[in-house]
Amino acid sequence: MFIFNQQALRTFNEKTLSHYKRHATIMAVLLLVCGICCLIYPIAAGVYLSYATGFMFLVCGFYSIYSLFSAGKKQLKAKFTYAFFAIAWLLLGYCFLVNPVIGMNSLAMVFCCLFILGGIFRVASGVQMFRSPGYGWNIFIGILDLLIAGVWLNMDPDKSYVFTSIFIGVEMIFSSLAFISLRRNTNLVATDKLANNH
């Protein structure tokens, strides 16, 4: 887990700051490279993303099976929950690995639902804080989220697949910028500490 708050970073010693700086650099480079690859090669990136998601679902499924058998004398309800999630995760993982296009389109549906929920909550929040600072931006971004979700839902499967890959690529690039900002903050904090020591 990374802390992006500059005030919290000031409480860290030099070794911890160096650790944060190194890992922030690695994460920034990885996310930037992956994000650019998603934008340049959206179809190939979509296949790899689907495989990676499928693999993670399988890991969750096998862990649920492990939890089921290591549950001991837990209630039947708990065991049923473990069994249900194990089957669900394994089926999802299998679908993503066998048919990446269906997997990516499933991810697109999940993202659309999140955009719809986010849009509704943002608009509702903007209406509640009417005339307060920033209420207009909340409503505007909420409407924008709903419009993006609407366009996404109306795309055919092939376009939706490519759009999802591009969307994930853009998200990765923005995330890499956040880690670059973290690296910059660690440099500023380290410089301030050196100045204070002298």
GROMACS .gro file of C-alpha atoms in nm, residues 21-189:
model
  169
   21LYS     CA    1   1.075   0.640  -0.394
   22ARG     CA    2   1.213   0.319  -0.548
   23HIS     CA    3   0.879   0.137  -0.550
   24ALA     CA    4   0.689   0.443  -0.676
   25THR     CA    5   0.934   0.465  -0.968
   26ILE     CA    6   0.888   0.095  -1.053
   27MET     CA    7   0.507   0.120  -1.033
   28ALA     CA    8   0.502   0.441  -1.241
   29VAL     CA    9   0.714   0.285  -1.518
   30LEU     CA   10   0.515  -0.043  -1.522
   31LEU     CA   11   0.177   0.132  -1.530
   32LEU     CA   12   0.292   0.379  -1.795
   33VAL     CA   13   0.430   0.104  -2.022
   34CYS     CA   14   0.119  -0.115  -1.975
   35GLY     CA   15  -0.111   0.183  -2.031
   36ILE     CA   16   0.065   0.283  -2.354
   37CYS     CA   17   0.054  -0.081  -2.475
   38CYS     CA   18  -0.323  -0.087  -2.409
   39LEU     CA   19  -0.364   0.225  -2.623
   40ILE     CA   20  -0.138   0.108  -2.907
   41TYR     CA   21  -0.244  -0.260  -2.911
   42PRO     CA   22  -0.598  -0.261  -2.762
   43ILE     CA   23  -0.697  -0.602  -2.906
   44ALA     CA   24  -0.385  -0.789  -2.787
   45ALA     CA   25  -0.396  -0.603  -2.454
   46GLY     CA   26  -0.760  -0.705  -2.411
   47VAL     CA   27  -0.667  -1.072  -2.452
   48TYR     CA   28  -0.390  -1.046  -2.191
   49LEU     CA   29  -0.615  -0.850  -1.952
   50SER     CA   30  -0.883  -1.116  -1.988
   51TYR     CA   31  -0.630  -1.393  -1.918
   52ALA     CA   32  -0.495  -1.205  -1.615
   53THR     CA   33  -0.849  -1.150  -1.480
   54GLY     CA   34  -0.937  -1.515  -1.542
   55PHE     CA   35  -0.624  -1.629  -1.360
   56MET     CA   36  -0.710  -1.408  -1.060
   57PHE     CA   37  -1.064  -1.549  -1.051
   58LEU     CA   38  -0.921  -1.904  -1.051
   59VAL     CA   39  -0.688  -1.814  -0.763
   60CYS     CA   40  -0.990  -1.678  -0.569
   61GLY     CA   41  -1.182  -1.998  -0.650
   62PHE     CA   42  -0.906  -2.230  -0.530
   63TYR     CA   43  -0.860  -2.018  -0.216
   64SER     CA   44  -1.235  -2.048  -0.147
   65ILE     CA   45  -1.205  -2.428  -0.182
   66TYR     CA   46  -0.910  -2.423   0.059
   67SER     CA   47  -1.115  -2.211   0.303
   68LEU     CA   48  -1.405  -2.456   0.268
   69PHE     CA   49  -1.198  -2.759   0.368
   70SER     CA   50  -1.000  -2.575   0.637
   71ALA     CA   51  -1.316  -2.426   0.790
   72GLY     CA   52  -1.331  -2.706   1.046
   73LYS     CA   53  -1.651  -2.707   1.248
   74LYS     CA   54  -1.793  -2.385   1.107
   75GLN     CA   55  -2.166  -2.347   1.048
   76LEU     CA   56  -2.329  -2.498   0.741
   77LYS     CA   57  -2.415  -2.146   0.619
   78ALA     CA   58  -2.047  -2.048   0.616
   79LYS     CA   59  -1.950  -2.366   0.430
   80PHE     CA   60  -2.226  -2.309   0.176
   81THR     CA   61  -2.098  -1.953   0.119
   82TYR     CA   62  -1.743  -2.080   0.061
   83ALA     CA   63  -1.872  -2.347  -0.181
   84PHE     CA   64  -2.091  -2.097  -0.369
   85PHE     CA   65  -1.808  -1.847  -0.417
   86ALA     CA   66  -1.562  -2.123  -0.511
   87ILE     CA   67  -1.791  -2.240  -0.793
   88ALA     CA   68  -1.865  -1.880  -0.903
   89TRP     CA   69  -1.496  -1.777  -0.911
   90LEU     CA   70  -1.390  -2.094  -1.095
   91LEU     CA   71  -1.665  -2.057  -1.357
   92LEU     CA   72  -1.580  -1.691  -1.413
   93GLY     CA   73  -1.209  -1.772  -1.439
   94TYR     CA   74  -1.280  -2.052  -1.689
   95CYS     CA   75  -1.500  -1.822  -1.903
   96PHE     CA   76  -1.237  -1.547  -1.910
   97LEU     CA   77  -0.959  -1.791  -2.008
   98VAL     CA   78  -1.156  -1.986  -2.269
   99ASN     CA   79  -1.316  -1.684  -2.441
  100PRO     CA   80  -1.127  -1.356  -2.380
  101VAL     CA   81  -1.377  -1.154  -2.589
  102ILE     CA   82  -1.668  -1.259  -2.366
  103GLY     CA   83  -1.445  -1.191  -2.065
  104MET     CA   84  -1.365  -0.837  -2.177
  105ASN     CA   85  -1.729  -0.768  -2.263
  106SER     CA   86  -1.821  -0.888  -1.912
  107LEU     CA   87  -1.566  -0.642  -1.772
  108ALA     CA   88  -1.723  -0.372  -1.990
  109MET     CA   89  -2.064  -0.444  -1.833
  110VAL     CA   90  -1.912  -0.420  -1.484
  111PHE     CA   91  -1.748  -0.086  -1.571
  112CYS     CA   92  -2.077   0.041  -1.719
  113CYS     CA   93  -2.263  -0.047  -1.398
  114LEU     CA   94  -1.994   0.130  -1.191
  115PHE     CA   95  -2.020   0.438  -1.413
  116ILE     CA   96  -2.399   0.440  -1.380
  117LEU     CA   97  -2.382   0.406  -1.000
  118GLY     CA   98  -2.103   0.665  -0.978
  119GLY     CA   99  -2.297   0.905  -1.202
  120ILE     CA  100  -2.617   0.872  -0.998
  121PHE     CA  101  -2.431   0.925  -0.669
  122ARG     CA  102  -2.239   1.225  -0.805
  123VAL     CA  103  -2.554   1.394  -0.938
  124ALA     CA  104  -2.739   1.322  -0.611
  125SER     CA  105  -2.443   1.457  -0.412
  126GLY     CA  106  -2.431   1.771  -0.628
  127VAL     CA  107  -2.805   1.832  -0.582
  128GLN     CA  108  -2.774   1.782  -0.203
  129MET     CA  109  -2.488   2.033  -0.176
  130PHE     CA  110  -2.664   2.281  -0.411
  131ARG     CA  111  -2.497   2.625  -0.409
  132SER     CA  112  -2.204   2.488  -0.207
  133PRO     CA  113  -1.854   2.514  -0.362
  134GLY     CA  114  -1.799   2.240  -0.621
  135TYR     CA  115  -2.164   2.132  -0.652
  136GLY     CA  116  -2.166   2.215  -1.025
  137TRP     CA  117  -1.862   1.998  -1.095
  138ASN     CA  118  -2.021   1.706  -0.911
  139ILE     CA  119  -2.336   1.728  -1.124
  140PHE     CA  120  -2.134   1.777  -1.446
  141ILE     CA  121  -1.905   1.476  -1.381
  142GLY     CA  122  -2.207   1.268  -1.278
  143ILE     CA  123  -2.388   1.346  -1.605
  144LEU     CA  124  -2.063   1.275  -1.797
  145ASP     CA  125  -2.034   0.934  -1.623
  146LEU     CA  126  -2.392   0.850  -1.725
  147LEU     CA  127  -2.329   0.958  -2.086
  148ILE     CA  128  -2.012   0.743  -2.106
  149ALA     CA  129  -2.204   0.446  -1.965
  150GLY     CA  130  -2.483   0.502  -2.220
  151VAL     CA  131  -2.238   0.516  -2.514
  152TRP     CA  132  -2.055   0.208  -2.379
  153LEU     CA  133  -2.376   0.005  -2.346
  154ASN     CA  134  -2.484   0.091  -2.703
  155MET     CA  135  -2.157  -0.028  -2.859
  156ASP     CA  136  -2.140  -0.359  -3.042
  157PRO     CA  137  -1.923  -0.631  -2.872
  158ASP     CA  138  -1.612  -0.567  -3.088
  159LYS     CA  139  -1.612  -0.190  -3.027
  160SER     CA  140  -1.690  -0.242  -2.657
  161TYR     CA  141  -1.390  -0.479  -2.633
  162VAL     CA  142  -1.153  -0.220  -2.782
  163PHE     CA  143  -1.304   0.067  -2.581
  164THR     CA  144  -1.259  -0.130  -2.255
  165SER     CA  145  -0.890  -0.194  -2.334
  166ILE     CA  146  -0.837   0.175  -2.415
  167PHE     CA  147  -1.023   0.281  -2.099
  168ILE     CA  148  -0.803   0.054  -1.882
  169GLY     CA  149  -0.495   0.192  -2.062
  170VAL     CA  150  -0.594   0.552  -1.985
  171GLU     CA  151  -0.662   0.456  -1.620
  172MET     CA  152  -0.314   0.299  -1.598
  173ILE     CA  153  -0.151   0.613  -1.739
  174PHE     CA  154  -0.333   0.835  -1.486
  175SER     CA  155  -0.231   0.594  -1.208
  176SER     CA  156   0.131   0.615  -1.324
  177LEU     CA  157   0.108   0.997  -1.297
  178ALA     CA  158  -0.009   0.954  -0.936
  179PHE     CA  159   0.302   0.744  -0.861
  180ILE     CA  160   0.524   1.003  -1.034
  181SER     CA  161   0.365   1.261  -0.803
  182LEU     CA  162   0.441   1.034  -0.505
  183ARG     CA  163   0.806   1.007  -0.616
  184ARG     CA  164   0.824   1.387  -0.644
  185ASN     CA  165   0.674   1.425  -0.295
  186THR     CA  166   0.931   1.185  -0.146
  187ASN     CA  167   1.208   1.392  -0.308
  188LEU     CA  168   1.064   1.714  -0.163
  189VAL     CA  169   1.030   1.561   0.185
   0.00000   0.00000   0.00000
